[in-house]
């Protein structure tokens, strides 16, 4: 495998884990003690990090080296939800014809229904992050 191919795989996997962990490139740079330009270069396939930095990312993302340096398509679909119970609940909602609106915006859905679902999901996300200022 060429260096260019390796960089492309690593950048794809790194972007996946940043997204999965809701982390910015700047946040990652601070957490592992590198400049934001280094992370930018890794995310764009320009350069490859040293293995000590890969290991630091693995610890941060709670993954194995191979998860960052090998092309693993199955991880992206299998780990869409971070929590197994969440994945099960989401599947149940998706399979329920009346609740599918949360996942599949139907043509006949009213804008206010979509906005309500969106607001509920945003409120849940804020609560999860500890930014719940609704007093609930």
Tab-separated table of C-alpha atoms in Angstrom:
chain	number	residue	atom	x	y	z
A	1	UNK	CA	0.000	0.000	0.000
A	2	UNK	CA	1.371	3.405	-0.941
A	3	UNK	CA	1.781	6.249	1.532
A	4	UNK	CA	-0.940	8.159	-0.303
A	5	UNK	CA	-3.383	5.240	0.015
A	6	UNK	CA	-2.539	4.853	3.710
A	7	UNK	CA	-3.056	8.579	4.318
A	8	UNK	CA	-6.432	8.434	2.558
A	9	UNK	CA	-7.604	5.525	4.718
A	10	UNK	CA	-6.315	7.120	7.908
A	11	UNK	CA	-7.983	10.452	7.116
A	12	UNK	CA	-11.302	8.729	6.403
A	13	UNK	CA	-11.153	6.761	9.660
A	14	UNK	CA	-10.046	9.784	11.694
A	15	UNK	CA	-12.923	11.887	10.342
A	16	UNK	CA	-15.293	9.017	11.192
A	17	UNK	CA	-14.089	8.923	14.818
A	18	UNK	CA	-14.152	12.707	15.164
A	19	UNK	CA	-17.743	12.709	13.954
A	20	UNK	CA	-18.689	9.723	16.118
A	21	UNK	CA	-17.264	11.471	19.189
A	22	UNK	CA	-18.702	14.870	18.221
A	23	UNK	CA	-15.202	16.366	18.373
A	24	UNK	CA	-13.598	19.088	16.297
A	25	UNK	CA	-10.099	18.991	14.862
A	26	UNK	CA	-9.076	21.764	17.266
A	27	UNK	CA	-10.408	19.814	20.263
A	28	UNK	CA	-8.489	16.719	19.179
A	29	UNK	CA	-5.314	18.750	18.731
A	30	UNK	CA	-5.589	20.126	22.275
A	31	UNK	CA	-6.361	16.731	23.802
A	32	UNK	CA	-3.356	14.980	22.277
A	33	UNK	CA	-0.967	17.921	22.434
A	34	UNK	CA	-0.381	18.763	18.780
A	35	UNK	CA	-1.041	21.779	16.609
A	36	UNK	CA	-4.347	22.110	14.804
A	37	UNK	CA	-2.443	22.181	11.496
A	38	UNK	CA	-1.206	18.643	12.184
A	39	UNK	CA	-4.748	17.369	12.703
A	40	UNK	CA	-5.896	19.248	9.591
A	41	UNK	CA	-3.145	17.529	7.586
A	42	UNK	CA	-4.133	14.110	8.968
A	43	UNK	CA	-7.832	14.686	8.239
A	44	UNK	CA	-7.065	15.703	4.681
A	45	UNK	CA	-4.664	12.853	3.895
A	46	UNK	CA	-1.663	15.150	3.565
A	47	UNK	CA	0.418	13.594	6.343
A	48	UNK	CA	0.358	10.655	8.743
A	49	UNK	CA	0.767	10.982	12.521
A	50	UNK	CA	3.490	9.235	14.485
A	51	UNK	CA	2.373	6.025	16.191
A	52	UNK	CA	2.484	7.625	19.651
A	53	UNK	CA	-0.156	10.103	18.413
A	54	UNK	CA	-2.186	7.274	16.869
A	55	UNK	CA	-2.063	5.518	20.246
A	56	UNK	CA	-3.201	8.728	21.994
A	57	UNK	CA	-6.146	8.953	19.584
A	58	UNK	CA	-7.000	5.292	20.184
A	59	UNK	CA	-7.110	5.916	23.914
A	60	UNK	CA	-9.264	9.010	23.413
A	61	UNK	CA	-11.650	7.320	20.964
A	62	UNK	CA	-11.615	4.009	22.856
A	63	UNK	CA	-10.637	2.055	19.765
A	64	UNK	CA	-7.805	-0.132	18.471
A	65	UNK	CA	-4.992	0.963	16.172
A	66	UNK	CA	-6.478	-1.132	13.399
A	67	UNK	CA	-9.703	0.872	13.677
A	68	UNK	CA	-7.780	3.977	12.621
A	69	UNK	CA	-5.317	2.556	10.121
A	70	UNK	CA	-7.373	-0.071	8.268
A	71	UNK	CA	-10.259	0.475	5.877
A	72	UNK	CA	-13.207	-0.887	7.865
A	73	UNK	CA	-16.549	-0.197	6.255
A	74	UNK	CA	-18.485	-2.369	8.704
A	75	UNK	CA	-17.551	-0.176	11.666
A	76	UNK	CA	-19.279	2.818	10.162
A	77	UNK	CA	-22.630	1.101	9.842
A	78	UNK	CA	-22.433	-1.223	12.847
A	79	UNK	CA	-21.455	1.535	15.269
A	80	UNK	CA	-23.834	4.239	14.071
A	81	UNK	CA	-25.358	4.412	17.554
A	82	UNK	CA	-22.865	4.536	20.389
A	83	UNK	CA	-25.134	2.707	22.813
A	84	UNK	CA	-26.696	-0.704	22.139
A	85	UNK	CA	-29.970	0.228	23.876
A	86	UNK	CA	-30.193	3.375	21.758
A	87	UNK	CA	-29.667	1.305	18.617
A	88	UNK	CA	-32.442	-1.084	19.643
A	89	UNK	CA	-34.848	1.761	20.465
A	90	UNK	CA	-34.058	3.515	17.190
A	91	UNK	CA	-34.733	0.320	15.250
A	92	UNK	CA	-38.078	-0.109	17.033
A	93	UNK	CA	-39.044	3.465	16.174
A	94	UNK	CA	-37.955	2.974	12.581
A	95	UNK	CA	-40.043	-0.201	12.286
A	96	UNK	CA	-43.118	1.503	13.784
A	97	UNK	CA	-45.005	2.980	10.853
A	98	UNK	CA	-46.462	5.825	12.935
A	99	UNK	CA	-43.120	6.859	14.450
A	100	UNK	CA	-40.983	6.519	11.332
A	101	UNK	CA	-41.276	10.289	10.825
A	102	UNK	CA	-38.240	10.634	13.070
A	103	UNK	CA	-36.135	8.836	10.472
A	104	UNK	CA	-37.953	9.196	7.184
A	105	UNK	CA	-39.569	12.526	6.443
A	106	UNK	CA	-42.691	11.646	4.502
A	107	UNK	CA	-44.122	13.895	1.797
A	108	UNK	CA	-47.348	14.321	3.714
A	109	UNK	CA	-45.678	15.288	7.010
A	110	UNK	CA	-46.701	18.692	8.279
A	111	UNK	CA	-43.896	21.210	8.806
A	112	UNK	CA	-44.904	21.644	12.448
A	113	UNK	CA	-44.575	17.875	12.996
A	114	UNK	CA	-41.054	17.917	11.598
A	115	UNK	CA	-40.181	20.960	13.709
A	116	UNK	CA	-41.573	19.262	16.838
A	117	UNK	CA	-39.522	16.119	16.208
A	118	UNK	CA	-36.463	18.262	15.518
A	119	UNK	CA	-36.964	20.288	18.715
A	120	UNK	CA	-37.377	17.153	20.818
A	121	UNK	CA	-34.194	15.632	19.406
A	122	UNK	CA	-32.251	18.858	19.980
A	123	UNK	CA	-33.520	19.063	23.573
A	124	UNK	CA	-32.450	15.480	24.202
A	125	UNK	CA	-29.001	16.216	22.770
A	126	UNK	CA	-28.643	19.312	25.002
A	127	UNK	CA	-29.693	17.270	28.033
A	128	UNK	CA	-27.168	14.569	27.150
A	129	UNK	CA	-24.392	17.157	26.976
A	130	UNK	CA	-25.428	18.742	30.262
A	131	UNK	CA	-26.689	21.931	28.618
A	132	UNK	CA	-30.287	21.383	29.638
A	133	UNK	CA	-31.394	24.818	30.763
A	134	UNK	CA	-35.121	24.002	30.675
A	135	UNK	CA	-35.141	23.111	34.355
A	136	UNK	CA	-36.400	19.586	33.644
